[in-house]
mmCIF file with all atom_site columns, C-alpha atoms in Angstrom:
data_model
loop_
_atom_site.group_PDB
_atom_site.id
_atom_site.type_symbol
_atom_site.label_atom_id
_atom_site.label_alt_id
_atom_site.label_comp_id
_atom_site.label_asym_id
_atom_site.label_entity_id
_atom_site.label_seq_id
_atom_site.pdbx_PDB_ins_code
_atom_site.Cartn_x
_atom_site.Cartn_y
_atom_site.Cartn_z
_atom_site.occupancy
_atom_site.B_iso_or_equiv
_atom_site.pdbx_formal_charge
_atom_site.auth_seq_id
_atom_site.auth_comp_id
_atom_site.auth_asym_id
_atom_site.auth_atom_id
_atom_site.pdbx_PDB_model_num
ATOM 1   C CA . LEU A 1 1   ? -36.305 12.037  42.031 1.00 87.00 ? 13  LEU A CA 1
ATOM 2   C CA . MET A 1 2   ? -36.230 14.536  39.179 1.00 90.00 ? 14  MET A CA 1
ATOM 3   C CA . VAL A 1 3   ? -33.525 14.503  36.515 1.00 92.00 ? 15  VAL A CA 1
ATOM 4   C CA . CYS A 1 4   ? -33.315 17.418  34.083 1.00 94.00 ? 16  CYS A CA 1
ATOM 5   C CA . SER A 1 5   ? -30.991 17.534  31.108 1.00 92.00 ? 17  SER A CA 1
ATOM 6   C CA . ASP A 1 6   ? -30.227 20.357  28.729 1.00 92.00 ? 18  ASP A CA 1
ATOM 7   C CA . VAL A 1 7   ? -27.353 21.355  26.467 1.00 90.00 ? 19  VAL A CA 1
ATOM 8   C CA . SER A 1 8   ? -27.408 24.852  27.972 1.00 93.00 ? 20  SER A CA 1
ATOM 9   C CA . ASP A 1 9   ? -25.629 25.377  31.292 1.00 95.00 ? 21  ASP A CA 1
ATOM 10  C CA . LEU A 1 10  ? -27.503 28.679  31.579 1.00 96.00 ? 22  LEU A CA 1
ATOM 11  C CA . ARG A 1 11  ? -30.902 26.948  31.435 1.00 94.00 ? 23  ARG A CA 1
ATOM 12  C CA . LEU A 1 12  ? -29.723 24.261  33.874 1.00 95.00 ? 24  LEU A CA 1
ATOM 13  C CA . SER A 1 13  ? -28.495 26.945  36.249 1.00 96.00 ? 25  SER A CA 1
ATOM 14  C CA . ASP A 1 14  ? -31.861 28.692  36.011 1.00 95.00 ? 26  ASP A CA 1
ATOM 15  C CA . LEU A 1 15  ? -33.634 25.399  36.773 1.00 93.00 ? 27  LEU A CA 1
ATOM 16  C CA . LYS A 1 16  ? -31.480 24.848  39.852 1.00 95.00 ? 28  LYS A CA 1
ATOM 17  C CA . GLU A 1 17  ? -32.048 28.389  41.092 1.00 95.00 ? 29  GLU A CA 1
ATOM 18  C CA . SER A 1 18  ? -35.796 28.135  40.485 1.00 94.00 ? 30  SER A CA 1
ATOM 19  C CA . TYR A 1 19  ? -36.587 24.646  41.780 1.00 93.00 ? 31  TYR A CA 1
ATOM 20  C CA . ALA A 1 20  ? -33.753 22.940  43.690 1.00 95.00 ? 32  ALA A CA 1
ATOM 21  C CA . ALA A 1 21  ? -34.659 24.398  47.094 1.00 96.00 ? 33  ALA A CA 1
ATOM 22  C CA . GLU A 1 22  ? -38.351 23.547  46.688 1.00 94.00 ? 34  GLU A CA 1
ATOM 23  C CA . ALA A 1 23  ? -37.492 20.006  45.589 1.00 93.00 ? 35  ALA A CA 1
ATOM 24  C CA . ALA A 1 24  ? -35.151 19.540  48.561 1.00 96.00 ? 36  ALA A CA 1
ATOM 25  C CA . ALA A 1 25  ? -37.836 20.819  50.950 1.00 96.00 ? 37  ALA A CA 1
ATOM 26  C CA . LYS A 1 26  ? -40.149 18.112  49.596 1.00 94.00 ? 38  LYS A CA 1
ATOM 27  C CA . GLY A 1 27  ? -37.483 15.408  49.845 1.00 94.00 ? 39  GLY A CA 1
ATOM 28  C CA . ILE A 1 28  ? -37.031 15.192  46.079 1.00 92.00 ? 40  ILE A CA 1
ATOM 29  C CA . GLU A 1 29  ? -33.547 14.574  44.719 1.00 92.00 ? 41  GLU A CA 1
ATOM 30  C CA . PHE A 1 30  ? -33.051 17.186  41.967 1.00 93.00 ? 42  PHE A CA 1
ATOM 31  C CA . ILE A 1 31  ? -30.336 16.463  39.391 1.00 94.00 ? 43  ILE A CA 1
ATOM 32  C CA . CYS A 1 32  ? -29.340 18.637  36.425 1.00 96.00 ? 44  CYS A CA 1
ATOM 33  C CA . LEU A 1 33  ? -27.018 17.223  33.749 1.00 94.00 ? 45  LEU A CA 1
ATOM 34  C CA . ASN A 1 34  ? -25.638 18.554  30.474 1.00 94.00 ? 46  ASN A CA 1
ATOM 35  C CA . PRO A 1 35  ? -25.302 15.813  27.806 1.00 91.00 ? 47  PRO A CA 1
ATOM 36  C CA . MET A 1 36  ? -22.656 17.910  26.045 1.00 91.00 ? 48  MET A CA 1
ATOM 37  C CA . GLU A 1 37  ? -20.374 17.203  29.015 1.00 94.00 ? 49  GLU A CA 1
ATOM 38  C CA . LYS A 1 38  ? -20.193 13.527  28.102 1.00 93.00 ? 50  LYS A CA 1
ATOM 39  C CA . GLU A 1 39  ? -18.158 12.152  31.016 1.00 95.00 ? 51  GLU A CA 1
ATOM 40  C CA . SER A 1 40  ? -20.175 13.801  33.778 1.00 94.00 ? 52  SER A CA 1
ATOM 41  C CA . TYR A 1 41  ? -23.476 13.139  31.962 1.00 92.00 ? 53  TYR A CA 1
ATOM 42  C CA . ASP A 1 42  ? -22.679 9.446   31.470 1.00 91.00 ? 54  ASP A CA 1
ATOM 43  C CA . ALA A 1 43  ? -21.549 9.127   35.090 1.00 90.00 ? 55  ALA A CA 1
ATOM 44  C CA . GLY A 1 44  ? -24.652 10.915  36.358 1.00 91.00 ? 56  GLY A CA 1
ATOM 45  C CA . MET A 1 45  ? -27.034 8.829   34.242 1.00 90.00 ? 57  MET A CA 1
ATOM 46  C CA . ALA A 1 46  ? -25.349 5.443   34.765 1.00 87.00 ? 58  ALA A CA 1
ATOM 47  C CA . ARG A 1 47  ? -27.248 4.682   37.954 1.00 85.00 ? 59  ARG A CA 1
ATOM 48  C CA . PHE A 1 48  ? -30.586 4.984   36.144 1.00 85.00 ? 60  PHE A CA 1
ATOM 49  C CA . SER A 1 49  ? -29.874 2.629   33.239 1.00 80.00 ? 61  SER A CA 1
ATOM 50  C CA . PRO A 1 50  ? -32.726 0.172   32.686 1.00 72.00 ? 62  PRO A CA 1
ATOM 51  C CA . HIS A 1 51  ? -30.065 -2.252  31.410 1.00 67.00 ? 63  HIS A CA 1
ATOM 52  C CA . LEU A 1 52  ? -27.836 -2.052  34.489 1.00 59.00 ? 64  LEU A CA 1
ATOM 53  C CA . THR A 1 53  ? -27.639 -5.373  36.311 1.00 53.00 ? 65  THR A CA 1
ATOM 54  C CA . SER A 1 54  ? -25.756 -6.820  39.242 1.00 50.00 ? 66  SER A CA 1
ATOM 55  C CA . PRO A 1 55  ? -23.448 -9.829  38.831 1.00 52.00 ? 67  PRO A CA 1
ATOM 56  C CA . GLN A 1 56  ? -26.474 -11.920 39.877 1.00 49.00 ? 68  GLN A CA 1
ATOM 57  C CA . GLY A 1 57  ? -28.469 -10.485 36.970 1.00 47.00 ? 69  GLY A CA 1
ATOM 58  C CA . GLU A 1 58  ? -30.752 -8.333  39.120 1.00 49.00 ? 70  GLU A CA 1
ATOM 59  C CA . GLY A 1 59  ? -31.876 -4.993  37.738 1.00 48.00 ? 71  GLY A CA 1
ATOM 60  C CA . LEU A 1 60  ? -30.253 -2.038  39.467 1.00 50.00 ? 72  LEU A CA 1
ATOM 61  C CA . GLY A 1 61  ? -31.186 1.046   37.492 1.00 63.00 ? 73  GLY A CA 1
ATOM 62  C CA . GLY A 1 62  ? -34.724 0.501   36.352 1.00 78.00 ? 74  GLY A CA 1
ATOM 63  C CA . GLY A 1 63  ? -34.999 3.544   34.103 1.00 86.00 ? 75  GLY A CA 1
ATOM 64  C CA . PHE A 1 64  ? -37.558 6.321   34.511 1.00 90.00 ? 76  PHE A CA 1
ATOM 65  C CA . ASP A 1 65  ? -41.305 5.942   34.963 1.00 90.00 ? 77  ASP A CA 1
ATOM 66  C CA . ASP A 1 66  ? -42.041 9.264   33.273 1.00 91.00 ? 78  ASP A CA 1
ATOM 67  C CA . ILE A 1 67  ? -40.031 11.089  30.628 1.00 92.00 ? 79  ILE A CA 1
ATOM 68  C CA . VAL A 1 68  ? -41.068 14.396  29.080 1.00 89.00 ? 80  VAL A CA 1
ATOM 69  C CA . VAL A 1 69  ? -39.099 15.465  26.000 1.00 90.00 ? 81  VAL A CA 1
ATOM 70  C CA . LEU A 1 70  ? -39.275 19.203  25.401 1.00 86.00 ? 82  LEU A CA 1
ATOM 71  C CA . ALA A 1 71  ? -36.830 19.413  22.487 1.00 85.00 ? 83  ALA A CA 1
ATOM 72  C CA . PRO A 1 72  ? -37.932 18.800  18.880 1.00 85.00 ? 84  PRO A CA 1
ATOM 73  C CA . VAL A 1 73  ? -34.652 17.040  18.080 1.00 88.00 ? 85  VAL A CA 1
ATOM 74  C CA . PRO A 1 74  ? -34.819 13.454  16.758 1.00 90.00 ? 86  PRO A CA 1
ATOM 75  C CA . ALA A 1 75  ? -31.556 12.413  18.456 1.00 90.00 ? 87  ALA A CA 1
ATOM 76  C CA . VAL A 1 76  ? -32.792 13.752  21.813 1.00 90.00 ? 88  VAL A CA 1
ATOM 77  C CA . ILE A 1 77  ? -36.097 11.890  21.469 1.00 90.00 ? 89  ILE A CA 1
ATOM 78  C CA . ALA A 1 78  ? -34.303 8.637   20.586 1.00 91.00 ? 90  ALA A CA 1
ATOM 79  C CA . ASP A 1 79  ? -31.828 9.065   23.449 1.00 90.00 ? 91  ASP A CA 1
ATOM 80  C CA . ALA A 1 80  ? -34.606 9.707   25.962 1.00 91.00 ? 92  ALA A CA 1
ATOM 81  C CA . ALA A 1 81  ? -36.464 6.555   24.919 1.00 91.00 ? 93  ALA A CA 1
ATOM 82  C CA . GLN A 1 82  ? -33.598 4.297   25.994 1.00 89.00 ? 94  GLN A CA 1
ATOM 83  C CA . TRP A 1 83  ? -34.129 5.392   29.630 1.00 90.00 ? 95  TRP A CA 1
ATOM 84  C CA . LEU A 1 84  ? -37.788 4.351   29.802 1.00 90.00 ? 96  LEU A CA 1
ATOM 85  C CA . ALA A 1 85  ? -38.612 1.906   32.613 1.00 89.00 ? 97  ALA A CA 1
ATOM 86  C CA . PRO A 1 86  ? -41.051 -0.996  32.291 1.00 89.00 ? 98  PRO A CA 1
ATOM 87  C CA . ARG A 1 87  ? -44.612 0.385   32.223 1.00 90.00 ? 99  ARG A CA 1
ATOM 88  C CA . GLY A 1 88  ? -43.128 3.869   31.752 1.00 91.00 ? 100 GLY A CA 1
ATOM 89  C CA . VAL A 1 89  ? -44.552 6.704   29.685 1.00 92.00 ? 101 VAL A CA 1
ATOM 90  C CA . MET A 1 90  ? -42.586 8.998   27.394 1.00 92.00 ? 102 MET A CA 1
ATOM 91  C CA . ASN A 1 91  ? -44.366 12.193  26.378 1.00 89.00 ? 103 ASN A CA 1
ATOM 92  C CA . VAL A 1 92  ? -42.921 13.891  23.303 1.00 89.00 ? 104 VAL A CA 1
ATOM 93  C CA . PHE A 1 93  ? -44.171 17.416  23.895 1.00 80.00 ? 105 PHE A CA 1
ATOM 94  C CA . ALA A 1 94  ? -41.749 19.341  21.787 1.00 71.00 ? 106 ALA A CA 1
ATOM 95  C CA . GLY A 1 95  ? -43.371 20.957  18.808 1.00 74.00 ? 107 GLY A CA 1
ATOM 96  C CA . VAL A 1 96  ? -41.897 18.350  16.488 1.00 82.00 ? 108 VAL A CA 1
ATOM 97  C CA . ALA A 1 97  ? -42.305 19.489  12.892 1.00 81.00 ? 109 ALA A CA 1
ATOM 98  C CA . ARG A 1 98  ? -44.454 17.441  10.563 1.00 79.00 ? 110 ARG A CA 1
ATOM 99  C CA . GLY A 1 99  ? -42.274 14.980  8.671  1.00 85.00 ? 111 GLY A CA 1
ATOM 100 C CA . THR A 1 100 ? -39.649 14.708  11.422 1.00 86.00 ? 112 THR A CA 1
ATOM 101 C CA . VAL A 1 101 ? -38.375 11.141  11.713 1.00 88.00 ? 113 VAL A CA 1
ATOM 102 C CA . THR A 1 102 ? -36.541 9.533   14.610 1.00 89.00 ? 114 THR A CA 1
ATOM 103 C CA . GLN A 1 103 ? -35.415 5.999   15.373 1.00 88.00 ? 115 GLN A CA 1
ATOM 104 C CA . LEU A 1 104 ? -37.306 4.414   18.285 1.00 88.00 ? 116 LEU A CA 1
ATOM 105 C CA . ASP A 1 105 ? -37.110 0.803   19.413 1.00 87.00 ? 117 ASP A CA 1
ATOM 106 C CA . LEU A 1 106 ? -40.829 0.162   19.698 1.00 87.00 ? 118 LEU A CA 1
ATOM 107 C CA . SER A 1 107 ? -40.257 -3.332  21.078 1.00 89.00 ? 119 SER A CA 1
ATOM 108 C CA . ASP A 1 108 ? -40.359 -1.616  24.499 1.00 86.00 ? 120 ASP A CA 1
ATOM 109 C CA . VAL A 1 109 ? -44.062 -0.983  23.887 1.00 88.00 ? 121 VAL A CA 1
ATOM 110 C CA . TYR A 1 110 ? -44.863 -4.691  23.979 1.00 89.00 ? 122 TYR A CA 1
ATOM 111 C CA . LEU A 1 111 ? -41.888 -6.118  25.901 1.00 90.00 ? 123 LEU A CA 1
ATOM 112 C CA . LYS A 1 112 ? -41.947 -3.569  28.727 1.00 88.00 ? 124 LYS A CA 1
ATOM 113 C CA . ASP A 1 113 ? -45.569 -2.398  28.432 1.00 92.00 ? 125 ASP A CA 1
ATOM 114 C CA . ALA A 1 114 ? -44.219 1.119   27.868 1.00 91.00 ? 126 ALA A CA 1
ATOM 115 C CA . ARG A 1 115 ? -46.131 3.940   26.189 1.00 92.00 ? 127 ARG A CA 1
ATOM 116 C CA . VAL A 1 116 ? -44.957 6.714   23.901 1.00 91.00 ? 128 VAL A CA 1
ATOM 117 C CA . ILE A 1 117 ? -47.404 9.579   23.648 1.00 89.00 ? 129 ILE A CA 1
ATOM 118 C CA . GLY A 1 118 ? -47.303 13.027  22.153 1.00 85.00 ? 130 GLY A CA 1
ATOM 119 C CA . HIS A 1 119 ? -49.205 16.221  21.881 1.00 74.00 ? 131 HIS A CA 1
ATOM 120 C CA . SER A 1 120 ? -49.931 17.829  18.578 1.00 67.00 ? 132 SER A CA 1
ATOM 121 C CA . ALA A 1 121 ? -51.543 20.838  17.044 1.00 68.00 ? 133 ALA A CA 1
ATOM 122 C CA . SER A 1 122 ? -52.560 18.739  14.056 1.00 69.00 ? 134 SER A CA 1
ATOM 123 C CA . THR A 1 123 ? -55.953 19.215  12.469 1.00 75.00 ? 135 THR A CA 1
ATOM 124 C CA . ILE A 1 124 ? -58.538 16.415  12.356 1.00 78.00 ? 136 ILE A CA 1
ATOM 125 C CA . ASP A 1 125 ? -57.744 16.023  8.639  1.00 83.00 ? 137 ASP A CA 1
ATOM 126 C CA . ASP A 1 126 ? -54.047 15.558  9.507  1.00 78.00 ? 138 ASP A CA 1
ATOM 127 C CA . LEU A 1 127 ? -54.988 12.852  12.025 1.00 75.00 ? 139 LEU A CA 1
ATOM 128 C CA . ARG A 1 128 ? -57.249 11.105  9.482  1.00 82.00 ? 140 ARG A CA 1
ATOM 129 C CA . LEU A 1 129 ? -54.420 11.137  6.928  1.00 86.00 ? 141 LEU A CA 1
ATOM 130 C CA . MET A 1 130 ? -52.013 9.680   9.485  1.00 79.00 ? 142 MET A CA 1
ATOM 131 C CA . LEU A 1 131 ? -54.520 6.939   10.382 1.00 79.00 ? 143 LEU A CA 1
ATOM 132 C CA . HIS A 1 132 ? -55.057 6.120   6.694  1.00 85.00 ? 144 HIS A CA 1
ATOM 133 C CA . GLN A 1 133 ? -51.287 5.936   6.090  1.00 84.00 ? 145 GLN A CA 1
ATOM 134 C CA . ALA A 1 134 ? -50.759 3.722   9.148  1.00 79.00 ? 146 ALA A CA 1
ATOM 135 C CA . GLU A 1 135 ? -53.553 1.368   8.093  1.00 80.00 ? 147 GLU A CA 1
ATOM 136 C CA . ALA A 1 136 ? -52.070 1.213   4.578  1.00 84.00 ? 148 ALA A CA 1
ATOM 137 C CA . GLY A 1 137 ? -48.623 0.417   5.955  1.00 78.00 ? 149 GLY A CA 1
ATOM 138 C CA . GLU A 1 138 ? -47.109 3.592   4.513  1.00 77.00 ? 150 GLU A CA 1
#
């Protein structure tokens, strides 16, 4: 299963044209959704909700094992995090500008054994500063 979302129908169309046939040939369900089309996006994503349960309380959706965020938009990063499955990994690979802040519920890290990782072009000095600030509780 591969789910792609983008606010641009043009980019989604290009994705479908480029990869849908290859995915189908490999038995991979390939879904493209535009979050700006709220009704169809919500309907398309509902089946994947990690919070979706049956009347007996059994999990139905489960979320996603792997999420890659390629948009340096705090709201997009926060939205993506809610779909993370237990033991899942979210990779924020988006060129997020230094100082960008987003709201993440980090309880998933210890309650669901999830991981949030990122890639950066930061210098070693930047990383040392970040470590110092984290240790100081800043």
